[in-house]
XYZ file of C-alpha atoms in Angstrom:
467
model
C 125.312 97.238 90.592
C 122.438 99.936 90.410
C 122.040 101.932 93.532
C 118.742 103.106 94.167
C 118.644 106.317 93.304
C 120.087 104.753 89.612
C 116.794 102.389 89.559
C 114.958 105.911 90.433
C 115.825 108.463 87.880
C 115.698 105.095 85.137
C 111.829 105.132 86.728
C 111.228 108.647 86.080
C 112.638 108.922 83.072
C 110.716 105.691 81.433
C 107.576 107.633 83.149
C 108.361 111.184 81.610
C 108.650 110.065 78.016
C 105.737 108.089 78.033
C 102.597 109.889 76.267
C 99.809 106.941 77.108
C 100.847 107.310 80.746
C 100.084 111.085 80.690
C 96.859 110.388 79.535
C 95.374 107.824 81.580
C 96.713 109.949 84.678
C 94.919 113.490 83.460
C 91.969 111.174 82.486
C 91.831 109.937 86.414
C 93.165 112.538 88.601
C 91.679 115.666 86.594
C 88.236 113.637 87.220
C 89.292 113.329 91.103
C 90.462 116.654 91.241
C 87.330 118.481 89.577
C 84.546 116.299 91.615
C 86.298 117.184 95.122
C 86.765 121.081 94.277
C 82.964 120.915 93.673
C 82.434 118.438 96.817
C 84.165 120.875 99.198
C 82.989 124.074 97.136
C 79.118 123.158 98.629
C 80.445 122.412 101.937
C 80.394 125.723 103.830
C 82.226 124.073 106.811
C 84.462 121.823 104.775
C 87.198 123.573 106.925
C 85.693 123.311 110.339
C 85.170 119.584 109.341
C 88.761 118.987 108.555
C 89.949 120.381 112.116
C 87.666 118.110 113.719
C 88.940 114.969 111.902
C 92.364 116.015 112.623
C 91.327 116.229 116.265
C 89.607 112.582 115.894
C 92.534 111.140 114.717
C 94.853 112.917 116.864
C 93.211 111.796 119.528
C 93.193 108.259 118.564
C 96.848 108.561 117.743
C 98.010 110.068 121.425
C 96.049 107.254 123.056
C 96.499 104.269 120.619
C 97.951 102.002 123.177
C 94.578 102.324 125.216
C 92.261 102.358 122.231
C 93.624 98.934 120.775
C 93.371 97.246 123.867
C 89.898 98.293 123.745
C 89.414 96.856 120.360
C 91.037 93.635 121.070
C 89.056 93.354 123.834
C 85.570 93.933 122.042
C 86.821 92.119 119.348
C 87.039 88.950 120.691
C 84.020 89.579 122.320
C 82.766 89.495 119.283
C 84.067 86.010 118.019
C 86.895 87.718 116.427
C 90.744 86.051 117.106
C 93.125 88.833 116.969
C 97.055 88.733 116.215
C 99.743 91.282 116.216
C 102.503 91.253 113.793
C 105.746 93.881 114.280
C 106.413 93.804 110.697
C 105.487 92.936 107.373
C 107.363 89.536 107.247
C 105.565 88.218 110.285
C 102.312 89.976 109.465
C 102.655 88.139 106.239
C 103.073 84.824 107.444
C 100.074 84.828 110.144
C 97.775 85.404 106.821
C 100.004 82.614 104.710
C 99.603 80.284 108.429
C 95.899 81.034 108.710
C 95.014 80.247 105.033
C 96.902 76.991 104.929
C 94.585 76.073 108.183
C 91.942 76.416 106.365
C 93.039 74.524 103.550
C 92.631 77.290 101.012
C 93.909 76.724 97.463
C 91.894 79.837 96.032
C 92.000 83.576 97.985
C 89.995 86.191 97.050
C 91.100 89.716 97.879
C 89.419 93.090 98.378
C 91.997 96.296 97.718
C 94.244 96.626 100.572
C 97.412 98.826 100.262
C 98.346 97.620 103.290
C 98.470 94.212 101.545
C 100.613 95.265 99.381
C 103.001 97.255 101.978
C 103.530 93.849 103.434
C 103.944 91.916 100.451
C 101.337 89.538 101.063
C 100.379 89.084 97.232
C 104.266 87.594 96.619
C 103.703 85.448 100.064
C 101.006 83.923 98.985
C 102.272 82.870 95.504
C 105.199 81.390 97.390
C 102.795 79.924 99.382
C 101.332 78.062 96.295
C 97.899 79.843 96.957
C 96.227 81.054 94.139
C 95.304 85.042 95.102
C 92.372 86.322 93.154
C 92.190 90.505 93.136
C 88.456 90.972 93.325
C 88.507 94.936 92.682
C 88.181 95.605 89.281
C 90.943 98.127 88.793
C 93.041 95.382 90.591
C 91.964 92.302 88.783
C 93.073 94.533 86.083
C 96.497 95.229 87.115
C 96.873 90.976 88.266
C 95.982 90.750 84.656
C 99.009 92.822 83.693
C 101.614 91.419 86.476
C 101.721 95.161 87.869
C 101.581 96.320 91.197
C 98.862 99.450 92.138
C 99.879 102.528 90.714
C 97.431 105.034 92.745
C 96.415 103.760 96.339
C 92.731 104.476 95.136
C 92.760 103.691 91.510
C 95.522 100.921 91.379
C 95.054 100.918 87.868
C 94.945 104.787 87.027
C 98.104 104.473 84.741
C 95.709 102.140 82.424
C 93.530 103.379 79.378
C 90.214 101.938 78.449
C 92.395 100.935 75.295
C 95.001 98.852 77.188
C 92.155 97.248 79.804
C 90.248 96.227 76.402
C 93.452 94.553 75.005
C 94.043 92.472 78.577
C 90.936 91.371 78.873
C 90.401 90.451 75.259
C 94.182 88.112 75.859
C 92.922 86.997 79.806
C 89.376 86.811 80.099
C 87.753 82.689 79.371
C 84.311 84.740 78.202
C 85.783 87.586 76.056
C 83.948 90.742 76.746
C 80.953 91.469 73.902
C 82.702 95.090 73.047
C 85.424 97.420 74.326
C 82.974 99.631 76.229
C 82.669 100.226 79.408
C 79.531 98.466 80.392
C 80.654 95.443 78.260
C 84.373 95.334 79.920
C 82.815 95.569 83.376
C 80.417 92.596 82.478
C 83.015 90.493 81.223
C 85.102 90.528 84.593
C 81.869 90.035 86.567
C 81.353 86.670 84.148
C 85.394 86.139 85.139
C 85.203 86.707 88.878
C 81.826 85.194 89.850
C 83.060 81.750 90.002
C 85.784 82.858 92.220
C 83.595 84.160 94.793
C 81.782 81.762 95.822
C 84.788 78.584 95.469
C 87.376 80.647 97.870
C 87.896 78.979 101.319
C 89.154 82.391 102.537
C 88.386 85.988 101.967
C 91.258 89.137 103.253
C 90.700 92.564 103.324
C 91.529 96.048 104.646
C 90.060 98.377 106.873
C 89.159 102.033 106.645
C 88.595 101.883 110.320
C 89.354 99.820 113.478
C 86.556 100.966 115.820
C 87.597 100.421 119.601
C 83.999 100.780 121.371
C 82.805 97.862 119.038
C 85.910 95.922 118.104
C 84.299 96.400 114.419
C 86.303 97.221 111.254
C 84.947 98.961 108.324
C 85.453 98.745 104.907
C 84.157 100.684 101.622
C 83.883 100.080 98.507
C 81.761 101.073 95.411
C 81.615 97.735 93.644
C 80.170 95.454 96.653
C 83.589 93.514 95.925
C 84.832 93.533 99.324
C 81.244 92.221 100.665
C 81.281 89.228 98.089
C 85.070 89.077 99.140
C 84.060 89.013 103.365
C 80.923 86.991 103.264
C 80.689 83.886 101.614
C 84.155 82.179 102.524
C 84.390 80.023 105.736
C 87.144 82.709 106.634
C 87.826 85.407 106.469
C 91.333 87.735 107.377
C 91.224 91.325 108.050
C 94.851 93.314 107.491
C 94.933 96.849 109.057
C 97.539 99.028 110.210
C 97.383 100.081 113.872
C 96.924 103.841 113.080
C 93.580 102.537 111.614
C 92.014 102.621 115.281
C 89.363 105.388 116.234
C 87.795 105.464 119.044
C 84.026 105.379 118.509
C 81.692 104.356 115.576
C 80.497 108.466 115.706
C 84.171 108.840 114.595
C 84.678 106.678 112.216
C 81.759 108.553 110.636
C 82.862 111.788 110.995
C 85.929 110.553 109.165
C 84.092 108.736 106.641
C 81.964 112.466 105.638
C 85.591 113.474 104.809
C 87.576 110.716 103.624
C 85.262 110.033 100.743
C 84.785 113.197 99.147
C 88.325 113.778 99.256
C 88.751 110.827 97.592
C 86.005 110.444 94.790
C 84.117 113.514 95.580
C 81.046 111.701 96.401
C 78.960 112.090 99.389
C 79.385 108.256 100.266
C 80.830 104.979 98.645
C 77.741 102.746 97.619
C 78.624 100.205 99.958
C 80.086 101.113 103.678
C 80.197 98.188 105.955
C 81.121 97.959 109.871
C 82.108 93.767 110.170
C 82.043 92.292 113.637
C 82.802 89.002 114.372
C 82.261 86.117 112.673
C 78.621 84.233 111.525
C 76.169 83.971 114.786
C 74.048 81.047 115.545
C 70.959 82.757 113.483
C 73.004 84.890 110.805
C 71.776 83.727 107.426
C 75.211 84.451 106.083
C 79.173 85.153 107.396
C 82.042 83.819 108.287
C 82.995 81.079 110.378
C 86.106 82.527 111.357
C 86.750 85.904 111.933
C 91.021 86.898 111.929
C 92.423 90.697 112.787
C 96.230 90.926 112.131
C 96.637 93.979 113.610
C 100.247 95.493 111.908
C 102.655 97.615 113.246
C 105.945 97.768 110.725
C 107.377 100.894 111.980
C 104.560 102.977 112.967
C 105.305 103.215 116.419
C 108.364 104.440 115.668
C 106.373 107.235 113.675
C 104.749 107.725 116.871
C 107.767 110.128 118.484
C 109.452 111.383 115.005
C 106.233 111.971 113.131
C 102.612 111.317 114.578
C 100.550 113.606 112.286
C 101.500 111.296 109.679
C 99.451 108.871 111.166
C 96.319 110.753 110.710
C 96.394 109.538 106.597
C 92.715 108.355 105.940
C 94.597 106.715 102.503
C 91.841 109.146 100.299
C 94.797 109.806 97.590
C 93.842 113.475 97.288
C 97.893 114.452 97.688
C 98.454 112.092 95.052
C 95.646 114.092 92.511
C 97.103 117.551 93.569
C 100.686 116.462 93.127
C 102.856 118.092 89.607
C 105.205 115.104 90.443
C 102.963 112.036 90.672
C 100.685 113.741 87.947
C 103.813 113.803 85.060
C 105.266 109.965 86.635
C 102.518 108.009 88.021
C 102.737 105.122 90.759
C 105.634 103.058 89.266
C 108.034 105.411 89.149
C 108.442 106.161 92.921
C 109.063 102.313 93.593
C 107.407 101.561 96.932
C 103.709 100.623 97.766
C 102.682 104.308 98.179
C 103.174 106.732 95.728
C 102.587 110.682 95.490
C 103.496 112.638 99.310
C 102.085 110.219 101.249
C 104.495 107.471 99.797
C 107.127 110.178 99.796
C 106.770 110.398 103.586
C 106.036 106.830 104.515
C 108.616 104.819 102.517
C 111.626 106.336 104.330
C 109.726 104.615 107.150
C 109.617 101.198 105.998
C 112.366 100.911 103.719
C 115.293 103.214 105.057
C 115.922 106.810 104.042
C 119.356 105.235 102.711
C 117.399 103.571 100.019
C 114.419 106.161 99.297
C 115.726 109.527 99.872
C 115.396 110.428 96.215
C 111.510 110.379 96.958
C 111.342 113.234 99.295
C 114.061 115.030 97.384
C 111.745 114.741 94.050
C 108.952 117.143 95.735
C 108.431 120.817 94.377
C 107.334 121.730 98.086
C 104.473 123.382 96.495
C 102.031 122.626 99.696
C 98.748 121.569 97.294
C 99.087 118.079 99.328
C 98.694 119.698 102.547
C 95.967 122.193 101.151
C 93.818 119.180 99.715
C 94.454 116.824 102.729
C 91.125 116.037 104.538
C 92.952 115.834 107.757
C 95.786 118.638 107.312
C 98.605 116.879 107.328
C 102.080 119.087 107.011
C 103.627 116.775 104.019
C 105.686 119.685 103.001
C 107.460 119.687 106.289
C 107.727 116.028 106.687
C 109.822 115.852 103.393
C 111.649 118.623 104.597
C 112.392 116.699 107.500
C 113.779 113.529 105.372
C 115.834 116.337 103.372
C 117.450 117.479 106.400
C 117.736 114.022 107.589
C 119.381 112.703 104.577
C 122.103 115.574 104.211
C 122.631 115.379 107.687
C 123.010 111.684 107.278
C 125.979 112.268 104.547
C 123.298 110.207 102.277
C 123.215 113.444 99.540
C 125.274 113.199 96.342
C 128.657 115.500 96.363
C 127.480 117.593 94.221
C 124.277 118.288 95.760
C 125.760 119.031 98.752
C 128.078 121.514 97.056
C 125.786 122.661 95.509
C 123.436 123.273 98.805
C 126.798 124.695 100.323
C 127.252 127.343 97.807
C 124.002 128.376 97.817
C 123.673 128.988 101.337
C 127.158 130.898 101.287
C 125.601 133.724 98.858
C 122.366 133.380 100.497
C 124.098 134.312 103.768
C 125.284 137.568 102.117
C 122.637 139.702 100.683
C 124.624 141.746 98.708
C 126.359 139.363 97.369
C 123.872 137.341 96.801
C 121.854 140.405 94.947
C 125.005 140.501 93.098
C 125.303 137.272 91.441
C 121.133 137.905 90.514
C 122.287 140.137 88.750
C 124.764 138.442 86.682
C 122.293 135.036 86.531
C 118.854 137.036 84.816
C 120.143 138.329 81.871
C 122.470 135.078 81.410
C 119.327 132.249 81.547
C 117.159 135.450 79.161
C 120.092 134.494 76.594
C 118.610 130.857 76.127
C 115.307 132.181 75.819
C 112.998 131.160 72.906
C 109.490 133.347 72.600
C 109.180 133.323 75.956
C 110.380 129.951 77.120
C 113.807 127.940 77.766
C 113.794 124.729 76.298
C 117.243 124.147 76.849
C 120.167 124.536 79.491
C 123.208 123.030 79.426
C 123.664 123.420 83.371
C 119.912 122.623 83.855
C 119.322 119.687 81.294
C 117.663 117.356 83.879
C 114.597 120.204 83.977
C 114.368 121.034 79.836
C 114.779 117.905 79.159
C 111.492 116.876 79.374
C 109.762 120.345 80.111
C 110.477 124.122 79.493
C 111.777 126.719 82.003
C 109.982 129.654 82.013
C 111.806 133.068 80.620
C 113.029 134.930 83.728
C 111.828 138.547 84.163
C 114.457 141.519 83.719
C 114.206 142.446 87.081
C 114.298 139.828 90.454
C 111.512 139.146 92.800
C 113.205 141.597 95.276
C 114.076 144.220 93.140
C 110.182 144.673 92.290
C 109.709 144.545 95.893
C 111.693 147.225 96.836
C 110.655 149.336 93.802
C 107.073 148.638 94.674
C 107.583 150.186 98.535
C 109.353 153.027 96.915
C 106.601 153.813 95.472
């Protein structure tokens, strides 16, 4: 049988020697990465900005307890009914429960990862409810039978090429030409009818706003409003770290979440829902359901809070070497890149996803990049520790950890060995590069190792205060 770390390197290495993947990646995350460096570039306090959302967030973290009361409170002021669910299973079947109420045989869905955390698109299948993705990158990867590969662009592993081909196979009115204004017409054409047939409508939130008891949602394609408004239902998902404590805050948020994400100023369409249809609303729900989801992040709560700051932007994903050369896929869980590097451990068992923390270069550009400065670096640290603590390690990384840290406990020896190690990896050296190692074939196999310098970081160090 395949352990998991087995089913992970078979991931990575399907992912590494796969050219198309590479490109639809650059394609989306160089885009990402370039508009948000010239987002924050003509932001002069970009950086006092962060530090207050970190504050917001922190705050809302340290007095969650208090805050959701709050919301449930408002909320069913509101109209709203409310449930909690401890974990995915039973958040899961409250949504499965609530749409067989209504008598739904057709669900449309605006992006949620949270959806996806809790596996609600497999519980409604076994439901026998037909689920209907209503974001476009989404309806593209339902299309496909995939699951999101980026938290913001599910399908950023996609080319226009591939999307063209699915559509031309899927779609009942076959878009007019393969580009993009033409592809984007035809699944308008596919998902209108949907729309405006479903007897229930789910979605995330961005925000659970305790003064109001409102959540808020954005999007750029009006999907989730078309998604929200015109079923007799409609079910609202959200993770409990979702709560702020004001609507001031959730806007404060909002001026960094989105930039970080997309580098715009604002998504076209940002919308605070509260409570269902009134007596003189021209449009709404009749029913109004929060399932308000826990699934391990109160236990988060005492071994690592800041982690509940994550607005979800996917800006560590864009920055990240790793995610960047394997995409979504490869890391297995519902979140990919840091954050999912962080957060899986959580809700599947370090036992089972330590290879994910383990993966990360610890080069910091997550934390850098993250709107609300979260440490990821020392989080995966932590899970490192953890798992070699833990006896969860492979023997011979262990070993090898263990004979490291013997010659790094003795400088001279370890100065020694330096010296023996440069001029041996120079041997394999090619024009200035190593393409292969025997002892380090899991690195040149798919990438080349730099040609070391004659001299060692420390040696120039010393030479240099000489001088």
């Amino acid at each position: 049988m395949e352990t998991s770390a087995q089913k992970f390197h078979a991931r990575v290495e399907k992912a590494l020697h796969d050219p198309q993947l590479k490109i639809a990646l650059e394609r989306t995350t160089g885009n990402a990465r370039r508009k948000r460096a010239a987002a924050v570039s003509a932001w002069p306090e970009f950086e006092a900005a962060r530090a207050a959302a970190a504050a917001i967030k922190d705050h809302a973290i340290e007095h969650m307890a208090y805050y959701l009361e709050m919301f449930e409170s408002n909320a069913r002021a509101s109209g709203a009914q409310v449930h909690w669910a401890r974990d995915a299973d039973e958040a899961s079947r409250i949504v499965v429960d609530l749409c067989k109420a209504a008598g739904a045989k057709i669900v449309t869905r605006s992006k949620s990862m949270l959806g996806e955390e809790i596996g609600l698109p497999h519980a409604l299948a076994e439901a026998g409810i037909r689920r209907v993705e209503t974001d476009l990158a989404e309806h593209i990867i339902q299309l496909a039978g995939e699951t999101p590969s980026h938290i913001i662009w599910p399908a950023a592993h996609r080319t226009r090429e591939d999307v063209a081909k699915l559509f031309d196979q899927y779609h009942h009115v076959k878009p007019a030409g393969h580009d993009v204004v033409s592809m984007v017409a035809s699944a308008r054409k596919e998902l209108r009818a949907d729309f405006f047939t479903a007897q229930v409508g789910v979605s995330g939130a961005n925000f659970l706003v305790a003064e109001t008891g409102a959540i808020c949602t954005f999007t750029n394609e009006g999907n989730a409003e078309l998604t929200t408004t015109p079923p007799r239902v409609h079910i609202v998902t959200a993770g409990i770290e979702k709560i702020v404590a004001s609507t001031e805050h959730a806007l404060q948020l909002t001026r960094l979440l989105v930039p970080s994400a997309t580098g715009a100023d604002l998504t076209q369409y940002t919308t605070f829902h509260c409570g269902p249809k009134r007596a003189n609303d021209r449009d709404g729900p009749e029913e109004f359901h929060i399932v308000l989801v826990d699934h391990g992040r109160t236990r988060m709560l005492a071994e690592m809070p800041a982690m509940l700051r994550c607005l979800r932007c996917g800006a560590c994903l864009n920055h990240c070497v790793v995610y960047r050369a394997i995409g979504g896929h490869a890391y297995g869980g519902a979140y990919p890149g840091p954050m999912g590097s962080a957060l899986t451990p959580v809700f599947d068992g370090l036992k089972h996803s330590r290879d994910l923390p383990a993966a990360c270069t610890l080069n910091g550009q997550c934390k850098q990049v993250c709107p609300v400065d979260i440490p990821l670096p020392t989080m995966l640290r932590h899970w490192r520790a953890r798992s070699f603590d833990a006896g969860y390690e492979p023997k011979a990384v262990s070993f090898a950890i263990k004979v490291w840290a013997f010659f790094a406990a003795r400088p001279k020896l370890y100065r020694l060995a330096q010296a023996f190690a440069l001029p041996a990896l120079r041997l394999f050296a090619r024009e200035g590069w190593i393409s292969s190692l025997p002892p380090g074939s899991g690195w040149t196999a798919t990438r080349d190792f730099p040609k070391p310098p004659r001299q060692s970081f420390l040696t120039m160090v010393r030479k240099g205060a000489k001088a």
